[in-house]
Amino acid sequence: MVSSPLAPSSQRQQTALPVAVDPQLALAVADDVFLRSLLSESLPAIAHPHEIGTVTVEVGVPLPCHSSQGQGRIDAVLTFEHINCVLAGSYPEAPLPDVSNHREYQAITPCHSDLATLAHNVPLAEAEALLARSGFEPDDIQHILNLPNQGWHKSWWYSLTPEGFLTVPFQRHIRSRCYTDGTVTLQFKDHYAQQRPEAFRSQSQKLPVVVHSPQVSFCDNLAHINLSRQTLSSPQAILIADDLSELEIEGYIRQNVSLYRQRSVEFVISASCRSCAQAKCPLQGVDSSPVLACRSFRPVDGGI
């Protein structure tokens, strides 16, 4: 059996809950921190925090046909940038590799990819933004955009494993072509040890977010989730739920459905400064605080 805090307990049933909030409304007004938590704090997690780029959400997306329980919509569609490769030196956990001699370099770069186009005839500002999002410093960006015709910018990168760990580094060669109309084309090729890196930096992924319907059977709930996944061509889904039985938890997880506590959605709007764990907030722990709604509210352990 799967051990999970989603399972009901007598202690939770006796504890007063925040004012109920419509989960769809909470999703529609949720800030970036909450949307990221859906991906990184579900059970099992969809992605590690450092694998998540930009995140957007669309609520109440129509389905092309009705499910068996009569729901003709997906509660929410989460679109996120799943990071596959990171620039060495772009954050502390991704240091520059120590390649001190030619043999070491040859050992990790025996294979190379074909030339690929990263951006074709895009405005200069868009090219600069694309390189900045990839982790390049301003000086490197200008170097890339002002290369001579036969010049290449060389940088070290890491791929990420499914567990979120850095792999053997690979070297990426980038070149630019600037045109008289002010547009830029960026191209690259990779030199790597064995497995070719995926994409340039990230891939866009969509997955359905479904709010649990306790009055509907497990089978019908799962049928609606599967229809939502089929519509988006996604193998994964997030189910916002609370107080599921152990068998339901194991059943959903075995069907590749990630579970997220519904009470976490309620905390997006309902708040209590007295029982909040945000130590940097000046109102944290204040009994007389007038704040009733706060997107940064995080309950202290044992506060729910």
Coordinates of C-alpha atoms in Angstrom, one line a residue:
M1 CA 0.0 0.0 0.0
V2 CA 1.1 3.6 -0.6
S3 CA 1.6 5.6 2.5
S4 CA 0.3 9.2 1.9
P5 CA -1.0 12.2 3.9
L6 CA -3.9 12.2 1.5
A7 CA -5.5 9.3 3.4
P8 CA -8.1 10.3 6.0
S9 CA -7.3 10.3 9.7
S10 CA -9.3 11.0 12.9
Q11 CA -7.0 13.9 13.7
R12 CA -7.7 15.7 10.4
Q13 CA -11.5 15.1 10.7
Q14 CA -11.5 16.9 14.1
T15 CA -9.5 19.9 12.9
A16 CA -11.3 23.0 11.7
L17 CA -10.7 23.6 8.0
P18 CA -10.4 27.0 6.3
V19 CA -13.4 28.4 4.5
A20 CA -14.0 26.2 1.4
V21 CA -12.9 27.6 -1.8
D22 CA -13.9 26.6 -5.3
P23 CA -10.7 24.8 -6.6
Q24 CA -11.3 26.0 -10.2
L25 CA -11.5 29.6 -8.9
A26 CA -8.3 29.0 -6.9
L27 CA -6.6 27.7 -10.0
A28 CA -7.7 30.7 -12.0
V29 CA -6.3 33.2 -9.6
A30 CA -3.3 31.2 -8.4
D31 CA 0.2 32.8 -8.6
D32 CA 3.3 31.3 -10.0
V33 CA 4.4 29.7 -6.7
F34 CA 1.1 27.7 -6.4
L35 CA 1.2 26.5 -10.1
R36 CA 4.8 25.3 -9.6
S37 CA 3.7 23.5 -6.4
L38 CA 1.1 21.5 -8.4
L39 CA 4.0 20.1 -10.4
S40 CA 6.6 19.6 -7.8
E41 CA 4.6 18.8 -4.6
S42 CA 2.1 16.3 -6.1
L43 CA 2.4 12.6 -5.3
P44 CA 4.4 11.5 -7.3
A45 CA 5.9 14.8 -8.4
I46 CA 5.6 15.7 -12.1
A47 CA 9.0 17.5 -12.1
H48 CA 11.6 18.8 -9.7
P49 CA 11.6 22.6 -9.0
H50 CA 14.8 23.2 -11.0
E51 CA 13.3 21.4 -14.0
I52 CA 10.3 23.8 -14.3
G53 CA 10.5 26.9 -16.4
T54 CA 7.5 29.1 -17.2
V55 CA 4.1 27.8 -16.1
T56 CA 0.6 28.9 -17.3
V57 CA -2.9 27.6 -16.6
E58 CA -6.2 27.6 -18.5
V59 CA -9.4 26.8 -16.6
G60 CA -12.6 25.1 -17.8
V61 CA -11.2 23.8 -21.1
P62 CA -14.0 22.1 -23.2
L63 CA -13.6 18.4 -24.1
P64 CA -14.4 17.3 -27.7
C65 CA -16.9 14.8 -26.3
H66 CA -18.6 14.1 -23.0
S67 CA -17.2 11.7 -20.5
S68 CA -19.3 9.0 -18.9
Q69 CA -20.0 11.1 -15.9
G70 CA -21.3 14.0 -18.0
Q71 CA -18.4 16.4 -17.6
G72 CA -17.7 18.1 -20.9
R73 CA -14.6 20.0 -19.8
I74 CA -11.2 19.7 -18.3
D75 CA -11.1 21.6 -15.0
A76 CA -7.7 23.1 -15.9
V77 CA -4.9 22.6 -18.4
L78 CA -1.4 23.3 -17.0
T79 CA 1.3 24.2 -19.6
F80 CA 4.8 24.2 -18.4
E81 CA 8.4 24.4 -19.7
H82 CA 10.1 21.1 -18.8
I83 CA 13.8 21.9 -18.6
N84 CA 16.0 19.1 -20.1
C85 CA 19.4 20.8 -20.4
V86 CA 21.1 23.5 -18.2
L87 CA 24.0 25.8 -19.0
A88 CA 27.1 25.0 -16.9
G89 CA 27.7 27.8 -14.4
S90 CA 24.1 29.1 -14.6
Y91 CA 23.4 28.0 -11.0
P92 CA 25.6 26.6 -8.2
E93 CA 24.6 23.0 -8.7
A94 CA 25.7 23.1 -12.4
P95 CA 29.4 24.0 -12.1
L96 CA 31.8 24.4 -15.1
P97 CA 33.4 21.0 -15.8
D98 CA 37.1 20.5 -15.1
V99 CA 38.4 19.4 -18.4
S100 CA 42.1 20.1 -18.0
N101 CA 43.6 18.1 -20.9
H102 CA 42.8 17.1 -24.5
R103 CA 42.1 13.4 -23.6
E104 CA 39.4 14.3 -21.2
Y105 CA 37.8 16.5 -23.8
Q106 CA 37.9 13.8 -26.4
A107 CA 36.4 11.3 -23.9
I108 CA 33.2 13.3 -23.4
T109 CA 32.8 14.7 -27.0
P110 CA 33.3 11.8 -29.5
C111 CA 29.9 12.2 -31.1
H112 CA 28.3 15.3 -32.6
S113 CA 24.8 16.1 -33.7
D114 CA 23.6 17.7 -37.0
L115 CA 23.3 21.4 -37.2
A116 CA 19.9 22.5 -35.8
T117 CA 18.1 25.8 -36.0
L118 CA 17.2 27.4 -32.6
A119 CA 15.5 30.5 -34.0
H120 CA 14.9 31.5 -37.7
N121 CA 14.8 35.2 -38.7
V122 CA 13.6 36.4 -35.3
P123 CA 13.9 40.1 -34.1
L124 CA 17.1 40.9 -32.3
A125 CA 15.2 41.5 -29.0
E126 CA 13.6 38.0 -29.3
A127 CA 17.0 36.4 -29.9
E128 CA 18.5 38.2 -26.9
A129 CA 15.6 37.1 -24.7
L130 CA 15.9 33.5 -25.8
L131 CA 19.6 33.4 -25.0
A132 CA 19.0 35.1 -21.6
R133 CA 16.3 32.6 -20.7
S134 CA 18.8 29.8 -21.5
G135 CA 21.2 31.2 -18.8
F136 CA 23.7 33.2 -20.9
E137 CA 25.2 36.3 -19.3
P138 CA 24.8 39.6 -21.2
D139 CA 28.5 39.6 -22.4
D140 CA 28.1 36.1 -23.8
I141 CA 24.8 37.1 -25.5
Q142 CA 26.6 39.9 -27.3
H143 CA 29.5 37.7 -28.2
I144 CA 27.0 35.2 -29.8
L145 CA 25.1 37.9 -31.7
N146 CA 28.3 39.5 -33.0
L147 CA 30.2 36.5 -34.1
P148 CA 32.1 36.6 -37.5
N149 CA 30.6 34.5 -40.3
Q150 CA 32.7 31.4 -39.5
G151 CA 32.7 31.9 -35.7
W152 CA 31.2 29.7 -33.0
H153 CA 30.4 30.3 -29.4
K154 CA 31.4 27.2 -27.3
S155 CA 29.7 26.5 -24.0
W156 CA 29.4 23.5 -21.6
W157 CA 26.0 22.1 -20.7
Y158 CA 24.4 19.3 -18.7
S159 CA 21.4 17.1 -19.5
L160 CA 19.1 16.2 -16.7
T161 CA 18.2 12.6 -15.9
P162 CA 14.5 11.6 -15.1
E163 CA 15.5 11.9 -11.5
G164 CA 16.8 15.5 -12.0
F165 CA 20.5 14.7 -11.7
L166 CA 23.2 16.2 -13.9
T167 CA 24.7 13.9 -16.5
V168 CA 28.2 13.9 -18.1
P169 CA 28.7 17.4 -19.6
F170 CA 28.5 18.1 -23.3
Q171 CA 29.8 20.9 -25.4
R172 CA 27.4 23.1 -27.4
H173 CA 28.5 25.2 -30.4
I174 CA 26.3 28.2 -31.3
R175 CA 26.5 30.5 -34.2
S176 CA 24.4 33.5 -35.4
R177 CA 23.4 35.0 -38.7
C178 CA 22.4 38.6 -38.6
Y179 CA 20.5 40.1 -41.6
T180 CA 20.0 43.7 -42.9
D181 CA 16.4 43.7 -41.9
G182 CA 17.3 43.4 -38.2
T183 CA 16.5 39.7 -37.8
V184 CA 18.7 37.0 -36.5
T185 CA 19.0 33.2 -37.0
L186 CA 20.5 31.1 -34.3
Q187 CA 21.9 27.6 -35.0
F188 CA 23.7 25.0 -32.8
K189 CA 25.2 21.6 -32.8
D190 CA 26.3 19.4 -29.8
H191 CA 29.4 17.3 -29.1
Y192 CA 28.6 14.6 -26.5
A193 CA 29.7 11.3 -25.1
Q194 CA 26.9 8.8 -26.0
Q195 CA 23.3 10.1 -25.8
R196 CA 22.3 13.1 -27.7
P197 CA 20.8 15.9 -25.5
E198 CA 17.1 16.5 -25.8
A199 CA 15.9 19.7 -27.4
F200 CA 18.0 22.9 -26.8
R201 CA 17.0 23.7 -23.2
S202 CA 13.4 22.7 -22.6
Q203 CA 10.2 21.2 -24.0
S204 CA 6.7 22.5 -23.6
Q205 CA 4.3 20.0 -21.9
K206 CA 0.6 20.1 -21.2
L207 CA -1.3 18.0 -18.7
P208 CA -4.8 18.1 -17.3
V209 CA -5.6 19.1 -13.8
V210 CA -8.8 17.4 -12.5
V211 CA -10.7 18.3 -9.3
H212 CA -11.8 15.1 -7.5
S213 CA -15.6 14.4 -7.4
P214 CA -16.3 12.4 -4.3
Q215 CA -19.9 11.7 -5.3
V216 CA -18.6 9.9 -8.4
S217 CA -17.2 6.4 -8.5
F218 CA -13.5 5.8 -8.8
C219 CA -14.0 4.2 -12.2
D220 CA -15.9 7.2 -13.6
N221 CA -13.4 9.7 -12.1
L222 CA -10.6 7.8 -13.7
A223 CA -12.5 7.6 -17.0
H224 CA -12.8 11.4 -17.0
I225 CA -9.1 11.7 -16.2
N226 CA -8.2 9.4 -19.1
L227 CA -10.4 11.2 -21.5
S228 CA -8.7 14.5 -20.5
R229 CA -5.2 12.9 -21.0
Q230 CA -6.2 11.5 -24.4
T231 CA -7.5 15.0 -25.5
L232 CA -4.1 16.6 -24.6
S233 CA -2.0 13.6 -25.7
S234 CA -0.4 13.6 -22.2
P235 CA 0.5 10.4 -20.3
Q236 CA 0.3 12.3 -17.0
A237 CA -2.4 14.1 -15.0
I238 CA -2.9 15.8 -11.7
L239 CA -5.9 15.1 -9.5
I240 CA -6.7 17.6 -6.8
A241 CA -8.2 15.6 -3.9
D242 CA -8.4 15.2 -0.2
D243 CA -9.0 12.4 2.2
L244 CA -8.9 9.6 -0.3
S245 CA -8.8 6.0 0.9
E246 CA -5.5 4.1 0.8
L247 CA -6.9 1.9 -2.1
E248 CA -8.0 5.0 -4.1
I249 CA -4.5 6.5 -3.6
E250 CA -2.8 3.4 -4.8
G251 CA -5.2 3.0 -7.6
Y252 CA -4.7 6.5 -9.0
I253 CA -0.9 6.4 -8.6
R254 CA -0.7 3.0 -10.4
Q255 CA -2.7 4.6 -13.3
N256 CA 0.0 7.4 -13.5
V257 CA -2.2 10.0 -11.9
S258 CA -0.4 12.4 -9.5
L259 CA -2.3 13.5 -6.4
Y260 CA -2.4 17.0 -4.9
R261 CA -4.0 17.9 -1.6
Q262 CA -7.2 20.0 -2.1
R263 CA -6.6 21.8 1.1
S264 CA -3.4 23.3 -0.4
V265 CA -5.8 25.0 -3.0
E266 CA -7.9 26.4 -0.2
F267 CA -4.8 28.0 1.4
V268 CA -4.2 30.0 -1.8
I269 CA -7.1 32.3 -0.7
S270 CA -7.8 31.5 3.0
A271 CA -5.1 32.7 5.3
S272 CA -4.3 33.2 9.0
C273 CA -1.3 35.2 9.9
R274 CA -1.3 33.7 13.4
S275 CA -0.7 30.2 12.0
C276 CA 1.5 31.1 9.0
A277 CA 5.0 29.9 8.5
Q278 CA 6.3 32.8 6.4
A279 CA 8.9 34.0 8.8
K280 CA 10.0 36.9 6.5
C281 CA 6.5 38.5 6.6
P282 CA 6.1 41.3 9.2
L283 CA 2.6 40.1 10.0
Q284 CA 3.6 36.5 10.6
G285 CA 2.2 35.4 14.0
V286 CA 0.1 38.5 14.5
D287 CA -3.3 37.7 16.1
S288 CA -4.8 41.0 15.2
S289 CA -3.8 40.9 11.5
P290 CA -6.6 42.1 9.2
V291 CA -5.4 39.8 6.3
L292 CA -8.0 37.2 5.3
A293 CA -6.6 36.2 1.9
C294 CA -2.9 35.7 1.0
R295 CA -1.3 33.9 -1.9
S296 CA 1.9 33.4 0.1
F297 CA 0.2 31.8 3.1
R298 CA 1.9 28.6 4.3
P299 CA 0.5 26.9 7.4
V300 CA 2.9 25.9 10.2
D301 CA 3.3 22.2 10.9
G302 CA 0.4 20.9 12.8
G303 CA -1.7 24.0 11.9
I304 CA -4.2 22.0 9.9

